[in-house]
XYZ file of C-alpha atoms in Angstrom:
511
model
C -0.126 0.092 0.091
C 1.129 3.479 -0.873
C -0.025 6.642 1.074
C -0.330 10.122 -0.171
C -0.723 12.546 3.007
C -2.255 16.025 2.236
C -1.779 18.791 4.927
C -2.740 22.269 4.944
C -0.963 25.496 6.124
C -1.271 29.217 6.705
C -5.193 29.324 6.847
C -7.947 27.007 6.808
C -10.489 26.726 3.772
C -7.704 26.512 1.128
C -9.317 23.394 -0.635
C -7.431 20.398 0.746
C -10.443 18.337 0.220
C -10.742 19.218 -3.288
C -6.954 18.774 -3.757
C -6.964 15.365 -2.238
C -9.950 14.375 -4.324
C -8.054 15.661 -7.495
C -4.931 13.885 -6.675
C -7.054 10.758 -6.383
C -8.596 11.533 -9.901
C -5.204 11.810 -11.327
C -3.798 8.674 -9.822
C -7.004 6.759 -10.932
C -6.692 8.245 -14.470
C -3.013 6.672 -14.409
C -4.690 3.219 -13.918
C -4.333 3.029 -10.240
C -6.858 1.842 -7.553
C -7.590 4.794 -5.032
C -8.968 4.836 -1.745
C -9.391 7.982 0.672
C -9.204 8.752 4.577
C -10.218 12.043 6.188
C -8.725 12.684 9.472
C -10.628 15.296 11.569
C -8.981 16.422 14.993
C -12.239 17.213 16.736
C -13.310 15.283 19.673
C -16.679 14.517 18.271
C -16.952 10.977 17.481
C -18.578 11.937 14.151
C -20.079 14.923 12.473
C -23.777 13.916 13.149
C -24.493 16.550 15.993
C -22.763 19.408 14.628
C -24.523 22.294 13.243
C -24.047 23.148 9.603
C -22.949 26.550 10.498
C -20.053 24.865 12.563
C -18.654 22.542 9.850
C -20.888 22.506 6.695
C -23.092 19.703 5.797
C -23.060 16.272 7.544
C -22.507 13.822 4.452
C -24.243 10.443 5.128
C -22.597 7.282 3.677
C -24.271 3.931 2.483
C -23.477 2.376 5.916
C -25.068 5.092 7.810
C -21.864 6.908 8.828
C -22.335 10.590 9.531
C -19.004 12.142 8.184
C -17.193 15.282 6.944
C -18.475 16.837 3.789
C -14.949 16.176 2.223
C -15.895 12.451 2.136
C -18.596 13.620 -0.258
C -15.917 15.233 -2.520
C -14.017 11.924 -2.516
C -17.121 9.870 -3.380
C -18.259 12.377 -6.146
C -14.562 12.685 -7.855
C -13.653 9.155 -7.299
C -16.751 7.165 -7.838
C -16.258 5.358 -4.431
C -18.520 4.160 -1.729
C -16.639 4.891 1.507
C -17.272 3.565 4.949
C -17.723 5.363 8.239
C -14.088 4.219 8.993
C -12.883 6.252 6.244
C -13.486 9.433 8.623
C -10.970 9.179 11.521
C -11.614 11.573 14.361
C -9.912 12.334 17.642
C -13.195 11.072 19.403
C -12.975 7.745 17.610
C -9.292 7.120 18.518
C -9.438 8.208 22.269
C -12.592 6.157 22.623
C -10.987 2.954 21.334
C -7.882 3.483 23.506
C -9.930 4.135 26.631
C -12.214 1.126 25.974
C -8.864 -1.047 25.789
C -7.678 0.529 28.849
C -10.911 -0.190 30.743
C -10.704 -3.792 29.624
C -7.119 -4.138 30.890
C -5.447 -4.637 27.519
C -2.427 -2.409 28.162
C -1.471 -4.798 31.264
C -1.114 -2.103 33.761
C 0.921 0.282 31.638
C 0.443 4.136 31.939
C -1.571 4.913 28.902
C -0.295 7.928 27.109
C -0.544 10.071 23.987
C 2.850 8.420 22.783
C 2.806 5.556 22.213
C -0.795 4.435 22.731
C -2.661 7.246 20.841
C -0.167 7.410 18.056
C -0.061 3.583 17.709
C -3.967 3.457 17.372
C -3.863 6.247 14.890
C -1.293 4.277 12.803
C -3.163 1.011 13.192
C -6.473 2.674 12.284
C -4.948 4.061 9.016
C -3.464 0.775 7.894
C -6.578 -1.065 8.620
C -9.119 1.316 6.775
C -6.691 1.706 3.785
C -7.243 -2.074 3.189
C -11.013 -1.759 2.845
C -12.064 -2.099 -0.902
C -14.533 0.799 -1.563
C -14.478 0.791 -5.468
C -16.680 -2.419 -5.770
C -13.409 -4.469 -6.709
C -11.868 -7.315 -4.525
C -8.830 -6.542 -2.437
C -7.245 -3.414 -1.400
C -6.374 -0.357 -3.495
C -2.892 0.546 -4.769
C -2.926 4.079 -3.065
C -4.401 5.692 0.076
C -4.901 9.429 -0.112
C -5.170 10.717 3.552
C -6.322 14.498 4.216
C -5.304 15.782 7.654
C -8.048 18.311 8.523
C -7.151 21.596 10.217
C -4.073 23.696 9.756
C -0.305 22.676 10.682
C 0.170 24.134 14.078
C -3.178 23.412 15.606
C -2.856 21.859 19.099
C -5.778 19.467 18.409
C -3.807 17.869 15.526
C -0.646 17.254 17.187
C -1.043 13.632 18.039
C -2.001 13.025 14.459
C 1.326 14.961 13.190
C 3.394 12.843 15.487
C 1.649 9.418 14.458
C 1.975 10.361 10.779
C 5.746 11.277 11.241
C 6.305 7.759 12.787
C 4.121 6.129 10.125
C 6.260 7.813 7.161
C 9.281 6.257 8.732
C 7.495 3.063 9.258
C 6.300 2.457 5.672
C 9.613 3.862 4.373
C 10.701 5.740 1.480
C 8.971 5.149 -1.751
C 5.694 4.228 0.137
C 4.761 7.569 1.501
C 4.348 10.935 -0.260
C 3.486 14.367 1.561
C 1.590 17.091 -0.313
C 1.438 20.226 1.642
C -1.147 22.757 0.581
C -0.302 26.298 1.415
C -1.051 29.914 0.543
C 1.033 32.336 -1.713
C -0.996 35.663 -1.197
C -0.636 38.671 -3.585
C -0.821 42.000 -1.591
C -2.878 44.538 -3.442
C -0.452 47.330 -2.338
C 2.708 45.523 -3.811
C 1.122 43.468 -6.278
C 3.929 40.668 -5.522
C 3.326 37.089 -4.706
C 4.407 36.621 -1.091
C 6.351 33.366 -0.060
C 6.904 34.084 3.577
C 3.621 32.393 4.720
C 4.407 29.199 3.057
C 8.193 29.260 4.267
C 6.868 29.655 7.787
C 4.331 26.968 7.314
C 6.735 24.387 5.847
C 9.114 25.216 8.558
C 6.691 24.317 11.276
C 5.900 21.254 9.417
C 9.452 20.034 9.317
C 9.831 20.971 12.834
C 7.319 18.406 13.645
C 9.001 15.649 11.893
C 7.337 15.972 8.400
C 8.972 17.052 5.265
C 6.859 17.735 2.217
C 7.613 16.066 -1.114
C 5.282 18.312 -3.251
C 4.147 21.919 -2.379
C 0.660 22.790 -3.660
C 0.308 26.510 -3.603
C -3.114 28.277 -3.743
C -2.930 31.559 -5.413
C -4.905 33.939 -7.516
C -2.746 33.461 -10.488
C -0.007 30.922 -11.536
C 3.341 31.277 -9.687
C 6.056 33.340 -11.240
C 9.311 31.289 -11.942
C 11.407 33.350 -9.590
C 8.604 32.700 -6.883
C 8.838 28.918 -7.565
C 12.701 29.213 -7.220
C 12.453 31.059 -3.827
C 10.083 28.573 -2.541
C 12.389 25.629 -3.733
C 15.418 27.112 -1.928
C 13.716 27.898 1.375
C 11.328 24.961 1.637
C 13.777 22.290 0.333
C 11.429 21.149 -2.382
C 12.290 20.580 -6.048
C 10.904 23.215 -8.205
C 9.420 20.532 -10.406
C 7.441 19.503 -7.415
C 5.982 23.023 -6.750
C 2.272 23.043 -8.222
C 0.120 26.242 -8.459
C -3.600 25.668 -7.694
C -4.496 29.180 -8.912
C -8.287 30.265 -9.225
C -10.274 28.462 -11.897
C -13.898 28.772 -13.042
C -15.004 25.435 -11.765
C -13.388 22.895 -9.582
C -13.290 20.248 -12.281
C -10.317 22.189 -13.712
C -8.227 21.190 -10.528
C -7.175 17.668 -11.601
C -6.373 19.173 -15.086
C -4.094 21.634 -13.256
C -2.417 18.776 -11.526
C -1.849 16.885 -14.720
C -0.646 19.848 -16.778
C 1.875 20.747 -14.100
C 3.126 17.061 -14.248
C 1.991 16.427 -10.469
C 1.215 12.850 -11.380
C 4.883 12.419 -12.159
C 6.026 13.914 -9.072
C 3.498 11.531 -7.232
C 4.571 8.567 -9.092
C 8.292 9.374 -8.457
C 7.667 9.724 -4.766
C 5.632 6.469 -4.505
C 7.975 4.410 -6.882
C 5.039 3.556 -9.117
C 6.342 4.638 -12.457
C 6.505 0.995 -13.616
C 2.913 0.113 -13.133
C 1.015 3.600 -14.003
C 0.122 4.882 -17.526
C -0.300 8.434 -18.706
C -3.351 10.052 -17.148
C -6.514 9.708 -19.467
C -8.896 12.520 -18.660
C -10.680 13.182 -21.732
C -14.199 12.769 -20.381
C -13.132 14.864 -17.382
C -11.649 17.707 -19.610
C -15.010 17.745 -21.623
C -17.134 18.213 -18.500
C -14.950 21.106 -17.233
C -15.172 22.792 -20.670
C -18.959 22.135 -21.032
C -19.495 23.953 -17.454
C -17.635 26.929 -18.702
C -19.681 27.435 -21.925
C -23.332 26.950 -20.731
C -25.417 30.092 -21.546
C -29.021 29.226 -20.825
C -29.942 29.868 -17.310
C -32.135 27.699 -14.970
C -32.884 29.409 -11.692
C -33.470 27.269 -8.692
C -34.650 28.901 -5.283
C -33.122 27.254 -2.340
C -35.510 27.749 0.529
C -33.663 26.828 3.664
C -32.357 27.788 7.141
C -28.665 27.701 6.569
C -28.623 29.875 3.388
C -25.772 31.908 4.945
C -23.311 29.145 4.415
C -23.398 27.395 0.944
C -21.558 24.480 2.403
C -24.408 23.549 4.476
C -25.982 22.140 1.376
C -23.007 21.047 -0.512
C -24.258 17.585 -1.709
C -27.657 19.127 -2.885
C -25.795 21.943 -4.657
C -23.651 19.374 -6.543
C -26.482 17.204 -7.467
C -28.197 20.358 -9.080
C -25.016 21.178 -10.764
C -24.511 17.755 -12.222
C -28.122 17.701 -13.428
C -27.823 21.155 -15.000
C -24.804 20.232 -16.957
C -26.563 16.971 -18.048
C -29.411 18.956 -19.252
C -27.217 21.713 -20.970
C -28.317 24.541 -18.610
C -26.409 27.000 -16.570
C -27.427 26.783 -13.010
C -28.407 29.830 -11.048
C -29.132 29.223 -7.238
C -31.165 31.843 -5.548
C -30.660 31.486 -1.828
C -34.069 32.469 0.036
C -33.846 32.314 3.716
C -37.173 30.611 4.626
C -37.881 33.212 7.590
C -37.718 36.024 4.916
C -40.964 34.607 3.546
C -42.990 34.884 6.655
C -45.535 37.582 7.638
C -43.259 38.586 10.734
C -40.750 39.839 8.084
C -43.230 41.424 6.118
C -44.026 43.723 9.227
C -40.552 44.240 10.535
C -38.602 44.298 7.282
C -40.691 44.667 4.057
C -37.916 45.274 1.824
C -36.316 41.850 2.716
C -39.642 40.154 2.451
C -40.330 41.508 -0.931
C -36.884 40.674 -2.169
C -37.414 37.104 -0.866
C -40.730 36.749 -2.674
C -39.531 38.136 -5.957
C -36.749 35.430 -5.955
C -39.195 32.694 -5.162
C -41.681 33.934 -8.007
C -38.762 34.212 -10.488
C -37.679 30.614 -10.003
C -37.889 27.785 -12.492
C -38.046 25.287 -9.748
C -38.137 25.487 -5.890
C -36.172 23.329 -3.592
C -36.639 22.832 0.136
C -33.663 20.715 1.620
C -33.477 18.790 4.972
C -33.209 20.480 8.287
C -34.120 20.309 11.928
C -35.939 22.468 14.241
C -38.887 24.931 13.815
C -37.196 28.058 12.746
C -38.411 28.898 9.291
C -40.949 26.175 9.028
C -43.752 28.627 8.196
C -41.837 30.146 5.278
C -41.003 26.720 3.772
C -44.824 26.006 3.912
C -45.570 29.187 2.119
C -42.860 28.118 -0.614
C -44.445 24.722 -0.985
C -48.049 26.178 -1.330
C -46.626 28.723 -3.921
C -45.109 25.825 -5.859
C -48.314 23.647 -5.879
C -50.736 26.512 -6.506
C -48.809 27.830 -9.420
C -47.337 24.443 -10.813
C -43.762 25.144 -10.116
C -41.489 22.182 -9.929
C -40.893 21.572 -6.276
C -38.379 19.114 -4.816
C -38.601 18.484 -1.052
C -35.820 16.526 0.406
C -36.486 14.950 3.858
C -37.914 17.928 5.799
C -38.897 19.418 2.421
C -41.052 16.475 1.508
C -42.680 16.742 5.147
C -43.451 20.370 4.582
C -45.274 19.556 1.354
C -47.298 17.110 3.329
C -48.147 19.539 5.988
C -49.125 22.253 3.304
C -51.305 19.787 1.674
C -52.957 18.681 4.752
C -53.734 22.293 5.768
C -54.780 23.731 2.355
C -56.388 20.698 0.624
C -57.518 18.571 3.521
C -58.408 21.759 5.520
C -56.814 20.511 8.554
C -55.691 23.923 9.739
C -53.542 22.824 12.866
C -51.872 20.098 10.689
C -48.356 19.717 11.699
C -45.299 17.745 12.611
C -44.945 16.443 16.166
C -41.327 17.731 15.843
C -42.870 21.349 15.830
C -45.879 20.753 17.724
C -46.096 17.760 19.977
C -49.691 18.515 20.937
C -51.132 18.961 17.419
C -54.684 17.332 17.013
C -53.665 16.409 13.430
C -50.141 14.943 13.369
C -49.505 14.385 9.818
C -45.731 13.932 10.455
C -44.808 11.791 13.381
C -41.726 10.177 15.110
C -41.044 6.750 14.049
C -37.680 5.648 15.762
C -34.722 3.997 14.845
C -33.205 4.325 18.051
C -33.417 6.884 20.799
C -35.262 10.058 21.714
C -32.881 10.985 24.359
C -29.494 10.468 22.652
C -29.014 12.599 19.488
C -25.728 11.085 17.826
C -26.381 8.170 15.351
C -29.977 7.497 16.353
C -31.725 8.483 13.238
C -32.826 6.448 10.126
C -29.387 6.495 8.568
C -27.720 5.203 5.460
C -28.931 3.542 2.264
C -32.576 2.333 2.159
C -34.340 0.983 -0.364
C -37.536 2.630 -1.990
C -40.097 0.662 -4.145
C -42.089 2.607 -6.584
C -45.832 1.831 -6.382
C -46.581 3.553 -9.919
C -44.619 2.302 -12.626
C -44.920 5.484 -14.871
C -44.706 8.200 -12.111
C -42.237 10.824 -12.764
C -39.896 9.738 -9.955
C -39.473 6.050 -11.437
C -38.953 7.709 -14.963
C -36.287 10.032 -13.718
C -34.375 6.948 -12.236
C -34.588 5.298 -15.608
C -37.942 3.302 -15.305
C -36.780 0.860 -12.575
C -38.844 -0.538 -10.037
C -36.780 0.340 -6.834
C -33.946 2.655 -5.912
C -31.517 2.896 -2.957
C -31.085 6.229 -1.527
C -29.402 7.468 1.663
C -31.425 8.637 4.609
C -30.942 10.970 7.611
C -34.101 11.611 9.741
C -36.332 10.697 12.672
C -39.790 11.686 11.377
C -42.212 10.102 8.919
C -45.604 10.707 7.276
C -48.129 9.451 9.562
C -49.268 5.913 8.195
C -52.897 6.621 9.589
C -53.548 9.500 7.228
C -52.104 8.088 4.052
C -55.668 6.990 2.641
C -56.983 10.428 3.555
C -54.033 12.231 1.380
C -54.126 9.786 -1.485
C -58.064 10.146 -1.770
C -57.538 13.882 -1.761
C -54.901 13.494 -4.835
C -51.528 13.356 -2.965
C -50.213 10.103 -4.284
C -47.197 8.402 -2.567
C -45.483 6.834 -5.345
C -42.475 5.591 -3.183
C -42.559 3.441 -0.286
C -40.308 1.340 1.859
C -40.460 -2.483 2.051
C -43.088 -2.481 4.982
C -45.179 -0.038 3.014
C -45.512 2.237 6.161
C -42.766 4.669 5.380
C -43.584 7.299 2.632
C -40.361 7.772 0.500
C -41.812 9.801 -2.372
C -44.740 11.616 -3.590
């Protein structure tokens, strides 16, 4: 097994996840099998209980793992089906070590960060790297590991120490470190500044890790003299310094790596020249170019609670983008905070209210994504009502579907107090109810999670046609509440058909 470690320096949010994914794409294009691991140094066991404002969306895997959104990038870029183990957190590592200590597995030794935590990290990496995630038998050729956070963070120190030991343990030719850093351009001077990267690399080397490749984020390609300066001060060959400059869409990133011969530097560092071929990225190139040339706009109103941070709905945005490209349309997402559509906003801030409704009325389609809590629910219901009454295409995902059901119950069935028991536990017309998979008292990992099968009840319904006229489909779930089975016949008699149901017929999956 060969390992590529991707670290980040200077500031967070440089795009380590996209860089790690793009490295995987290029290696895969060279004929290699690739797997990925994301290390998150936070103490949470997983991402399940974190607000999207904290950390972006919670990405759900087939096995029900609630993980960092970067694993979504890996799956989309590399066509993999990862497992919950592919996201390593401090919480997972410490819990495994403490569990062993409680069982007496350390035979009375003093349990310490070094060697017990660092050994556990290395063992976890080696074990997870061997899990096949591309549908083929046996382990991959290369494991791309992304270390979350920024070099110098206190919380990532045990991982840095463990990875330093790990690089020596697997030996030269089996480990390649790619450091993603920032080369800013100061407007006053107009010159690319190397000092932040120099300091970042110096810090990395002081912690026992030496980068083989520098991936420099910058507004424009690095000047040759800047490359030479970085090479001299960071002890990295100039040929191994790559510029990840600003591009029109992220599908250009693997092409940047290929054009700057990053694959050759990686193959050299991993002793893989003998088994790899020149990267074949024709289909990838075509997609990147098509995305740049689209002219005909399609406007989608995203009515949600976390509209201030687009990463909160990253997977939904990527799905919309992929669909728009397949339809040769230029995607325009209009962000509509759900609360802005409500009567309270009309009274307090009429200009914001009017602007939100103008966006909604100008949309070609309305999407209400998943979410938790009752803030903005009334605004979402108004959006669903507008879509239904004006025949605007409406996609409700998770809570978004429940919202459509509540709106239908209130407007068509005339059940004025119809609601979800999540928002009003005492409602006399509970049309969305708690149907537990686990616990009402514990939040983490207790929802209906992971890949579940939906059977289409009507062969020629729109949903079945969109999936290619199949009889069932497997989709990932993350929710606690369901449409009340006792009201299904009332809904269907009034014209709301539930065309997708689970194997028991009690959970409504699509309408």
